[in-house]
Amino acid sequence: DESVVAAISKKAMDEVLDLADALSRSSQGATIFRGEFLSPLSQNYTRVYSYGDGFTLEDEPLEKLSALGNAYLSSTSEGRRVCASNIGVVIKTGQTSHLGSFVVVDHGGGILTWYCNLSDFNVREGDVVAKGEIIGKSGELMLVDGDGFLLLFSVKGTFVDPSLILGKEIYVQ
């Protein structure tokens, strides 16, 4: 039924956007990150789809979904480790049917990184993580076959293209 599929995808999007909005309100005001944001590509991962790529549900052109972030596929057994892209504070951990197991790290200045589709994570809310510190292990990607994870960035509650942040020095005003 087309209406059921559309309702599921709208519900999924609403859930993620509501969570982003709630977390942005609790975000650190002060900037705490330093230096460039580490890219998963330097950690034995391959990008398999990028922010803005379109998908359809159930191989039917019923409703097109746009990727809110980048998905990374593990290219070696060493790539199973998922590392923090920069220093920050873990502000949310959890699991949803749409994000899988996830960890959200607040870098201050309204910048949050979301590590989704993890098979396991070893951080708790309130933990301070260092750039490059292992926060969990990659899991099964939802939209493609393989072991990997989904990386999202939100700035003040709005999801942005990770390529605008990864590998760059960010200045917050």
XYZ file of N, CA, C and O in Angstrom:
692
model
N 0.849 -1.179 0.000
C 0.000 0.000 0.000
C 0.893 1.240 0.000
O 1.730 1.420 0.875
N 0.692 2.105 -0.989
C 1.531 3.307 -1.122
C 1.450 4.203 0.095
O 2.440 4.764 0.532
N 0.261 4.378 0.668
C 0.119 5.300 1.792
C 0.868 4.793 3.020
O 1.386 5.576 3.796
N 0.942 3.469 3.220
C 1.677 2.917 4.351
C 3.162 3.194 4.203
O 3.820 3.652 5.134
N 3.720 2.947 3.008
C 5.141 3.189 2.774
C 5.463 4.665 2.950
O 6.444 5.031 3.590
N 4.635 5.547 2.422
C 4.872 6.985 2.556
C 4.804 7.409 4.018
O 5.595 8.212 4.477
N 3.856 6.838 4.778
C 3.709 7.196 6.186
C 4.928 6.737 6.984
O 5.405 7.435 7.866
N 5.465 5.559 6.664
C 6.646 5.064 7.371
C 7.835 5.989 7.122
O 8.526 6.385 8.025
N 8.043 6.369 5.868
C 9.192 7.217 5.573
C 9.021 8.612 6.168
O 9.973 9.199 6.639
N 7.817 9.149 6.167
C 7.583 10.455 6.768
C 7.781 10.368 8.279
O 8.398 11.238 8.887
N 7.301 9.294 8.883
C 7.488 9.098 10.323
C 8.977 9.008 10.661
O 9.440 9.590 11.637
N 9.733 8.278 9.842
C 11.178 8.149 10.070
C 11.848 9.514 10.006
O 12.653 9.860 10.872
N 11.531 10.282 8.992
C 12.140 11.603 8.833
C 11.737 12.518 9.986
O 12.580 13.220 10.554
N 10.473 12.503 10.361
C 10.014 13.341 11.466
C 10.726 12.986 12.768
O 11.105 13.867 13.536
N 10.929 11.677 13.001
C 11.600 11.231 14.221
C 13.033 11.766 14.288
O 13.477 12.272 15.318
N 13.751 11.656 13.194
C 15.146 12.110 13.154
C 15.209 13.633 13.293
O 16.040 14.162 14.042
N 14.345 14.355 12.597
C 14.362 15.817 12.675
C 13.957 16.316 14.056
O 14.521 17.295 14.560
N 12.991 15.649 14.694
C 12.608 16.025 16.057
C 13.762 15.815 17.025
O 14.017 16.641 17.904
N 14.483 14.708 16.863
C 15.638 14.439 17.721
C 16.725 15.485 17.498
O 17.317 15.994 18.447
N 16.974 15.849 16.240
C 17.982 16.871 15.931
C 17.615 18.204 16.577
O 18.467 18.886 17.142
N 16.345 18.555 16.506
C 15.888 19.811 17.092
C 16.068 19.798 18.610
O 16.595 20.745 19.193
N 15.677 18.702 19.243
C 15.803 18.595 20.700
C 17.266 18.642 21.133
O 17.609 19.324 22.106
N 18.128 17.934 20.414
C 19.546 17.916 20.791
C 20.211 19.268 20.547
O 21.096 19.666 21.297
N 19.788 19.976 19.502
C 20.410 21.278 19.230
C 20.101 22.265 20.347
O 20.920 23.130 20.653
N 18.964 22.122 20.985
C 18.619 23.025 22.083
C 19.454 22.755 23.326
O 19.642 23.635 24.147
N 19.976 21.517 23.456
C 20.797 21.194 24.626
C 22.288 21.269 24.307
O 23.123 20.953 25.142
N 22.635 21.718 23.104
C 24.028 21.770 22.652
C 24.847 22.787 23.435
O 24.328 23.790 23.920
N 26.152 22.503 23.542
C 27.090 23.414 24.185
C 27.149 24.717 23.383
O 27.229 24.685 22.167
N 27.131 25.836 24.039
C 27.259 27.102 23.341
C 28.705 27.386 22.964
O 29.009 27.882 21.893
N 29.623 27.024 23.846
C 31.044 27.310 23.614
C 31.635 26.306 22.629
O 31.280 25.140 22.623
N 32.530 26.781 21.796
C 33.215 25.910 20.842
C 34.298 25.135 21.579
O 35.134 25.727 22.261
N 34.281 23.793 21.442
C 35.284 22.984 22.129
C 36.156 22.190 21.170
O 37.143 21.612 21.575
N 35.807 22.158 19.884
C 36.615 21.382 18.940
C 37.872 22.146 18.569
O 37.946 23.359 18.692
N 38.882 21.394 18.115
C 40.145 21.999 17.688
C 40.607 21.321 16.408
O 40.506 20.111 16.261
N 41.153 22.088 15.508
C 41.729 21.537 14.287
C 40.688 20.976 13.335
O 39.493 21.167 13.507
N 41.169 20.265 12.331
C 40.299 19.703 11.311
C 39.483 18.545 11.859
O 39.911 17.842 12.758
N 38.319 18.349 11.264
C 37.485 17.205 11.596
C 37.998 15.990 10.824
O 38.164 16.040 9.611
N 38.257 14.910 11.545
C 38.802 13.674 10.986
C 37.779 13.004 10.070
O 36.615 12.855 10.426
N 38.228 12.583 8.903
C 37.351 11.895 7.956
C 37.464 10.390 8.126
O 38.567 9.865 8.299
N 36.331 9.667 8.050
C 36.394 8.197 8.090
C 37.198 7.612 6.933
O 37.671 6.489 7.025
N 37.386 8.377 5.859
C 38.144 7.879 4.714
C 39.600 7.629 5.080
O 40.283 6.852 4.428
N 40.093 8.277 6.140
C 41.471 8.059 6.584
C 41.565 6.883 7.550
O 42.633 6.609 8.080
N 40.447 6.190 7.778
C 40.407 5.090 8.745
C 39.963 3.774 8.097
O 39.226 3.001 8.689
N 40.369 3.526 6.866
C 40.029 2.288 6.159
C 38.544 2.146 5.861
O 37.985 1.056 5.936
N 37.897 3.253 5.538
C 36.503 3.232 5.109
C 36.407 3.773 3.687
O 37.229 4.584 3.261
N 35.380 3.340 2.994
C 35.074 3.837 1.655
C 33.680 4.449 1.699
O 32.747 3.830 2.236
N 33.524 5.629 1.140
C 32.192 6.253 1.107
C 31.354 5.560 0.049
O 31.772 5.407 -1.089
N 30.156 5.109 0.430
C 29.298 4.402 -0.516
C 28.080 5.216 -0.939
O 27.484 4.939 -1.963
N 27.685 6.177 -0.160
C 26.740 7.184 -0.647
C 26.918 8.453 0.169
O 27.474 8.427 1.263
N 26.478 9.552 -0.420
C 26.755 10.866 0.140
C 25.481 11.642 0.414
O 24.424 11.348 -0.139
N 25.641 12.672 1.225
C 24.564 13.600 1.550
C 23.841 14.036 0.273
O 24.466 14.396 -0.719
N 22.519 13.982 0.299
C 21.720 14.426 -0.836
C 21.419 13.352 -1.858
O 20.565 13.555 -2.723
N 22.108 12.199 -1.788
C 21.781 11.106 -2.710
C 20.339 10.667 -2.484
O 19.847 10.663 -1.359
N 19.667 10.281 -3.566
C 18.270 9.882 -3.473
C 18.097 8.379 -3.413
O 18.867 7.629 -4.004
N 17.078 7.950 -2.689
C 16.746 6.533 -2.560
C 15.243 6.390 -2.660
O 14.497 7.296 -2.317
N 14.808 5.229 -3.096
C 13.383 4.906 -3.049
C 13.204 3.742 -2.090
O 14.123 2.957 -1.857
N 12.026 3.640 -1.542
C 11.738 2.563 -0.603
C 11.266 1.328 -1.342
O 10.503 1.422 -2.301
N 11.716 0.167 -0.872
C 11.257 -1.111 -1.415
C 11.408 -1.209 -2.926
O 10.593 -1.841 -3.591
N 12.410 -0.537 -3.477
C 12.645 -0.527 -4.919
C 11.448 -0.028 -5.715
O 11.266 -0.362 -6.881
N 10.612 0.737 -5.073
C 9.440 1.316 -5.743
C 9.599 2.837 -5.741
O 10.022 3.415 -4.753
N 9.232 3.473 -6.838
C 9.344 4.948 -6.882
C 8.173 5.621 -6.176
O 7.551 6.530 -6.695
N 7.848 5.151 -4.971
C 6.694 5.676 -4.251
C 7.029 6.989 -3.564
O 6.265 7.927 -3.596
N 8.165 7.000 -2.904
C 8.608 8.240 -2.276
C 10.118 8.241 -2.283
O 10.761 7.275 -1.897
N 10.655 9.325 -2.736
C 12.111 9.457 -2.804
C 12.603 9.999 -1.464
O 12.056 10.961 -0.938
N 13.639 9.365 -0.933
C 14.274 9.839 0.290
C 15.624 10.425 -0.061
O 16.298 9.935 -0.959
N 16.023 11.450 0.635
C 17.352 12.035 0.432
C 18.219 11.726 1.630
O 17.776 11.834 2.772
N 19.461 11.315 1.369
C 20.396 10.998 2.445
C 20.718 12.255 3.240
O 21.013 13.304 2.677
N 20.676 12.146 4.561
C 21.006 13.262 5.446
C 22.484 13.289 5.795
O 22.946 14.193 6.468
N 23.219 12.261 5.357
C 24.636 12.199 5.678
C 25.366 11.280 4.728
O 24.857 10.970 3.656
N 26.552 10.865 5.097
C 27.377 9.982 4.277
C 27.455 8.603 4.914
O 27.629 8.492 6.126
N 27.353 7.563 4.090
C 27.520 6.194 4.574
C 28.914 5.714 4.203
O 29.393 5.966 3.094
N 29.559 5.038 5.130
C 30.916 4.539 4.936
C 30.937 3.038 5.125
O 30.423 2.520 6.115
N 31.535 2.347 4.167
C 31.656 0.897 4.201
C 33.050 0.535 4.690
O 34.040 1.136 4.263
N 33.122 -0.439 5.593
C 34.405 -0.894 6.119
C 35.171 -1.608 5.016
O 34.660 -2.516 4.386
N 36.414 -1.190 4.771
C 37.195 -1.805 3.701
C 38.165 -2.865 4.216
O 38.707 -3.634 3.451
N 38.380 -2.911 5.529
C 39.223 -3.962 6.128
C 38.652 -4.283 7.495
O 37.812 -3.555 8.023
N 39.128 -5.343 8.086
C 38.665 -5.686 9.435
C 39.065 -4.592 10.426
O 38.384 -4.362 11.408
N 40.153 -3.880 10.145
C 40.576 -2.766 10.998
C 39.584 -1.613 10.920
O 39.475 -0.824 11.823
N 38.863 -1.529 9.816
C 37.912 -0.445 9.626
C 36.673 -0.560 10.474
O 35.826 0.323 10.447
N 36.522 -1.630 11.237
C 35.341 -1.793 12.081
C 35.300 -0.759 13.206
O 34.256 -0.474 13.745
N 36.446 -0.193 13.547
C 36.457 0.824 14.600
C 35.902 2.133 14.055
O 36.264 2.559 12.969
N 35.035 2.770 14.813
C 34.495 4.075 14.446
C 35.061 5.076 15.446
O 34.902 4.902 16.656
N 35.742 6.102 14.929
C 36.436 7.076 15.777
C 35.748 8.434 15.749
O 35.160 8.828 14.737
N 35.845 9.152 16.850
C 35.301 10.512 16.935
C 36.038 11.420 15.956
O 37.265 11.375 15.869
N 35.302 12.230 15.248
C 35.916 13.106 14.245
C 36.615 14.307 14.874
O 37.458 14.936 14.239
N 36.270 14.625 16.115
C 36.924 15.711 16.831
C 36.560 15.601 18.302
O 35.694 14.812 18.674
N 37.208 16.408 19.122
C 36.915 16.419 20.552
C 35.473 16.866 20.771
O 34.952 17.700 20.029
N 34.834 16.282 21.772
C 33.459 16.665 22.061
C 32.917 15.917 23.264
O 33.619 15.148 23.914
N 31.645 16.155 23.535
C 30.946 15.529 24.650
C 29.811 14.687 24.089
O 29.031 15.170 23.252
N 29.721 13.433 24.524
C 28.622 12.567 24.100
C 27.348 13.074 24.772
O 27.267 13.119 26.000
N 26.370 13.501 23.955
C 25.140 14.026 24.544
C 23.953 13.088 24.368
O 22.929 13.273 25.016
N 24.089 12.079 23.505
C 22.973 11.150 23.322
C 23.488 9.833 22.776
O 24.341 9.808 21.887
N 22.998 8.748 23.343
C 23.211 7.408 22.794
C 21.835 6.755 22.753
O 20.944 7.117 23.524
N 21.667 5.818 21.862
C 20.381 5.151 21.810
C 20.244 4.255 20.609
O 21.228 3.935 19.930
N 19.004 3.883 20.356
C 18.707 3.038 19.211
C 17.309 3.359 18.720
O 16.391 3.529 19.521
N 17.194 3.515 17.406
C 15.888 3.661 16.779
C 15.861 2.741 15.567
O 16.905 2.295 15.087
N 14.670 2.485 15.076
C 14.563 1.625 13.896
C 15.122 2.316 12.660
O 15.455 1.655 11.684
N 15.277 3.627 12.695
C 15.720 4.374 11.515
C 17.200 4.723 11.547
O 17.830 4.868 10.507
N 17.784 4.855 12.745
C 19.204 5.177 12.883
C 20.016 3.985 13.363
O 21.240 4.043 13.365
N 19.362 2.920 13.774
C 20.056 1.813 14.407
C 20.620 2.289 15.739
O 20.118 3.247 16.331
N 21.664 1.649 16.224
C 22.347 2.130 17.430
C 23.164 3.356 17.039
O 23.848 3.340 16.018
N 23.082 4.407 17.846
C 23.748 5.648 17.467
C 24.355 6.350 18.670
O 23.967 6.123 19.809
N 25.331 7.226 18.362
C 25.993 8.085 19.345
C 26.019 9.484 18.742
O 26.354 9.652 17.567
N 25.666 10.497 19.539
C 25.735 11.885 19.089
C 26.756 12.617 19.954
O 26.691 12.565 21.186
N 27.716 13.274 19.287
C 28.773 14.015 19.982
C 28.596 15.504 19.693
O 28.437 15.916 18.541
N 28.620 16.291 20.763
C 28.491 17.750 20.680
C 29.887 18.358 20.701
O 30.658 18.136 21.630
N 30.212 19.134 19.661
C 31.525 19.781 19.565
C 31.466 21.256 19.965
O 32.460 21.960 19.875
N 30.308 21.718 20.390
C 30.124 23.120 20.718
C 29.807 23.926 19.469
O 29.908 23.433 18.345
N 29.396 25.146 19.660
C 29.067 26.014 18.536
C 27.892 25.506 17.713
O 27.715 25.907 16.575
N 27.095 24.597 18.285
C 25.937 24.052 17.579
C 26.252 22.896 16.646
O 25.370 22.396 15.955
N 27.525 22.433 16.598
C 27.913 21.350 15.691
C 27.831 20.008 16.415
O 28.487 19.798 17.439
N 27.018 19.104 15.863
C 26.868 17.756 16.389
C 27.255 16.748 15.312
O 26.915 16.931 14.137
N 27.969 15.684 15.699
C 28.203 14.561 14.794
C 27.362 13.396 15.288
O 27.249 13.155 16.486
N 26.797 12.683 14.327
C 25.930 11.534 14.597
C 26.586 10.313 13.966
O 26.831 10.300 12.762
N 26.861 9.295 14.760
C 27.435 8.048 14.281
C 26.335 6.996 14.393
O 25.956 6.607 15.503
N 25.806 6.542 13.264
C 24.616 5.691 13.247
C 24.913 4.326 12.633
O 25.904 4.162 11.925
N 24.017 3.391 12.861
C 24.137 2.003 12.395
C 25.342 1.307 13.018
O 26.017 0.514 12.370
N 25.625 1.619 14.274
C 26.735 0.974 14.973
C 26.301 -0.398 15.483
O 25.142 -0.595 15.848
N 27.229 -1.356 15.507
C 26.912 -2.663 16.086
C 27.099 -2.615 17.600
O 26.506 -3.402 18.330
N 27.922 -1.681 18.052
C 28.230 -1.572 19.473
C 28.881 -0.210 19.695
O 29.503 0.344 18.790
N 28.709 0.341 20.885
C 29.455 1.554 21.235
C 29.878 1.461 22.687
O 29.253 0.776 23.490
N 30.994 2.126 22.990
C 31.573 2.007 24.331
C 31.675 3.357 25.030
O 32.557 3.556 25.847
N 30.791 4.272 24.711
C 30.748 5.573 25.379
C 29.358 5.758 25.987
O 28.400 5.115 25.576
N 29.297 6.653 26.962
C 28.025 6.968 27.628
C 27.780 8.470 27.544
O 28.710 9.262 27.354
N 26.539 8.834 27.720
C 26.189 10.252 27.739
C 26.987 10.941 28.838
O 27.102 10.440 29.947
N 27.585 12.076 28.485
C 28.418 12.832 29.416
C 29.906 12.585 29.250
O 30.718 13.361 29.753
N 30.275 11.506 28.540
C 31.694 11.229 28.311
C 32.309 12.287 27.395
O 31.683 12.722 26.438
N 33.543 12.676 27.693
C 34.318 13.544 26.804
C 35.161 12.629 25.926
O 35.835 11.729 26.438
N 35.099 12.834 24.609
C 35.871 12.009 23.686
C 36.915 12.872 22.983
O 36.685 14.043 22.700
N 38.058 12.275 22.723
C 39.142 12.954 22.021
C 39.024 12.681 20.523
O 38.430 11.680 20.101
N 39.592 13.557 19.731
C 39.647 13.345 18.295
C 40.363 12.025 18.020
O 41.449 11.788 18.543
N 39.732 11.149 17.234
C 40.321 9.870 16.897
C 40.058 8.760 17.902
O 40.408 7.609 17.664
N 39.436 9.088 19.025
C 39.127 8.068 20.031
C 38.044 7.123 19.503
O 37.073 7.551 18.878
N 38.206 5.840 19.770
C 37.216 4.856 19.330
C 35.951 5.026 20.163
O 35.998 4.991 21.401
N 34.823 5.214 19.471
C 33.553 5.353 20.184
C 32.660 4.136 20.007
O 31.703 3.958 20.742
N 32.968 3.317 19.008
C 32.155 2.128 18.792
C 32.643 1.323 17.611
O 33.756 1.543 17.111
N 31.792 0.391 17.188
C 32.103 -0.464 16.046
C 31.021 -0.308 14.983
O 29.847 -0.133 15.297
N 31.457 -0.403 13.740
C 30.507 -0.296 12.640
C 29.575 -1.493 12.640
O 29.903 -2.561 13.145
N 28.398 -1.285 12.071
C 27.391 -2.343 12.009
C 26.937 -2.555 10.585
O 27.631 -2.204 9.632
N 25.747 -3.094 10.439
C 25.215 -3.358 9.111
C 24.513 -2.106 8.591
O 23.621 -1.568 9.246
N 24.948 -1.643 7.419
C 24.312 -0.466 6.821
C 22.899 -0.813 6.366
O 22.639 -1.918 5.900
N 21.983 0.133 6.493
C 20.587 -0.136 6.175
C 20.262 -0.059 4.684
O 19.457 -0.818 4.191
N 20.868 0.869 3.964
C 20.499 1.061 2.556
C 21.414 0.340 1.579
O 21.113 0.272 0.400
N 22.533 -0.172 2.046
C 23.440 -0.950 1.190
C 23.909 -2.166 1.979
O 23.895 -2.166 3.202
N 24.308 -3.204 1.267
C 24.813 -4.399 1.935
C 26.251 -4.171 2.384
O 27.064 -3.667 1.620
N 26.530 -4.558 3.605
C 27.899 -4.478 4.079
C 27.997 -3.891 5.463
O 27.044 -3.354 6.023
N 29.187 -4.005 6.016
C 29.487 -3.525 7.346
C 30.002 -2.092 7.239
O 30.933 -1.823 6.486
N 29.400 -1.185 7.963
C 29.831 0.205 7.911
C 29.049 1.042 8.906
O 28.495 0.521 9.871
N 28.997 2.335 8.663
C 28.216 3.217 9.527
C 27.804 4.457 8.751
O 28.315 4.754 7.679
N 26.832 5.148 9.316
C 26.301 6.365 8.718
C 26.752 7.542 9.564
O 26.623 7.523 10.783
N 27.320 8.566 8.927
C 27.803 9.758 9.614
C 26.951 10.951 9.200
O 26.826 11.252 8.008
N 26.369 11.610 10.185
C 25.565 12.809 9.949
C 26.192 13.971 10.713
O 26.800 13.773 11.767
N 26.034 15.167 10.180
C 26.410 16.395 10.884
C 25.188 17.292 10.943
O 24.501 17.465 9.934
N 24.930 17.850 12.108
C 23.893 18.869 12.190
C 24.516 20.117 12.806
O 25.394 20.039 13.660
N 24.086 21.254 12.300
C 24.539 22.546 12.803
C 23.296 23.316 13.228
O 22.426 23.613 12.396
N 23.198 23.548 14.521
C 22.050 24.254 15.105
C 20.734 23.635 14.661
O 19.784 24.324 14.319
N 20.692 22.287 14.653
C 19.464 21.558 14.361
C 19.198 21.250 12.909
O 18.240 20.566 12.584
N 20.049 21.743 12.000
C 19.868 21.496 10.572
C 20.955 20.566 10.070
O 22.135 20.809 10.310
N 20.553 19.491 9.368
C 21.551 18.575 8.823
C 22.265 19.230 7.658
O 21.639 19.906 6.835
N 23.587 19.049 7.613
C 24.410 19.652 6.563
C 25.266 18.576 5.910
O 25.502 17.507 6.478
N 25.748 18.878 4.727
C 26.613 17.982 3.975
C 27.919 17.797 4.743
O 28.627 18.772 5.010
N 28.266 16.548 5.133
C 29.522 16.332 5.871
C 30.766 16.839 5.149
O 31.744 17.202 5.798
N 30.736 16.904 3.813
C 31.921 17.382 3.088
C 32.210 18.854 3.364
O 33.308 19.330 3.108
N 31.234 19.582 3.908
C 31.462 20.980 4.290
C 32.286 21.080 5.572
O 32.828 22.140 5.882
N 32.377 19.977 6.325
C 33.039 19.995 7.625
C 34.267 19.097 7.673
O 35.312 19.487 8.200
N 34.162 17.884 7.116
C 35.259 16.919 7.214
C 36.526 17.433 6.536
O 36.484 17.949 5.428
N 37.654 17.306 7.245
C 38.940 17.707 6.691
C 39.154 19.207 6.636
O 40.109 19.679 6.019
N 38.287 19.959 7.293
C 38.392 21.420 7.242
C 38.475 22.005 8.641
O 37.985 21.441 9.605
N 39.101 23.181 8.717
C 39.091 23.970 9.942
C 37.763 24.721 9.964
O 37.394 25.358 8.977
N 37.028 24.638 11.035
C 35.721 25.262 11.137
C 35.812 26.428 12.109
O 36.380 26.298 13.195
N 35.241 27.536 11.732
C 35.198 28.705 12.596
C 33.748 29.050 12.873
O 32.942 29.160 11.959
N 33.412 29.201 14.135
C 32.040 29.498 14.535
C 31.974 30.925 15.044
O 32.812 31.347 15.824
N 30.985 31.656 14.586
C 30.807 33.034 15.053
C 29.669 33.117 16.032
O 28.724 32.421 15.950
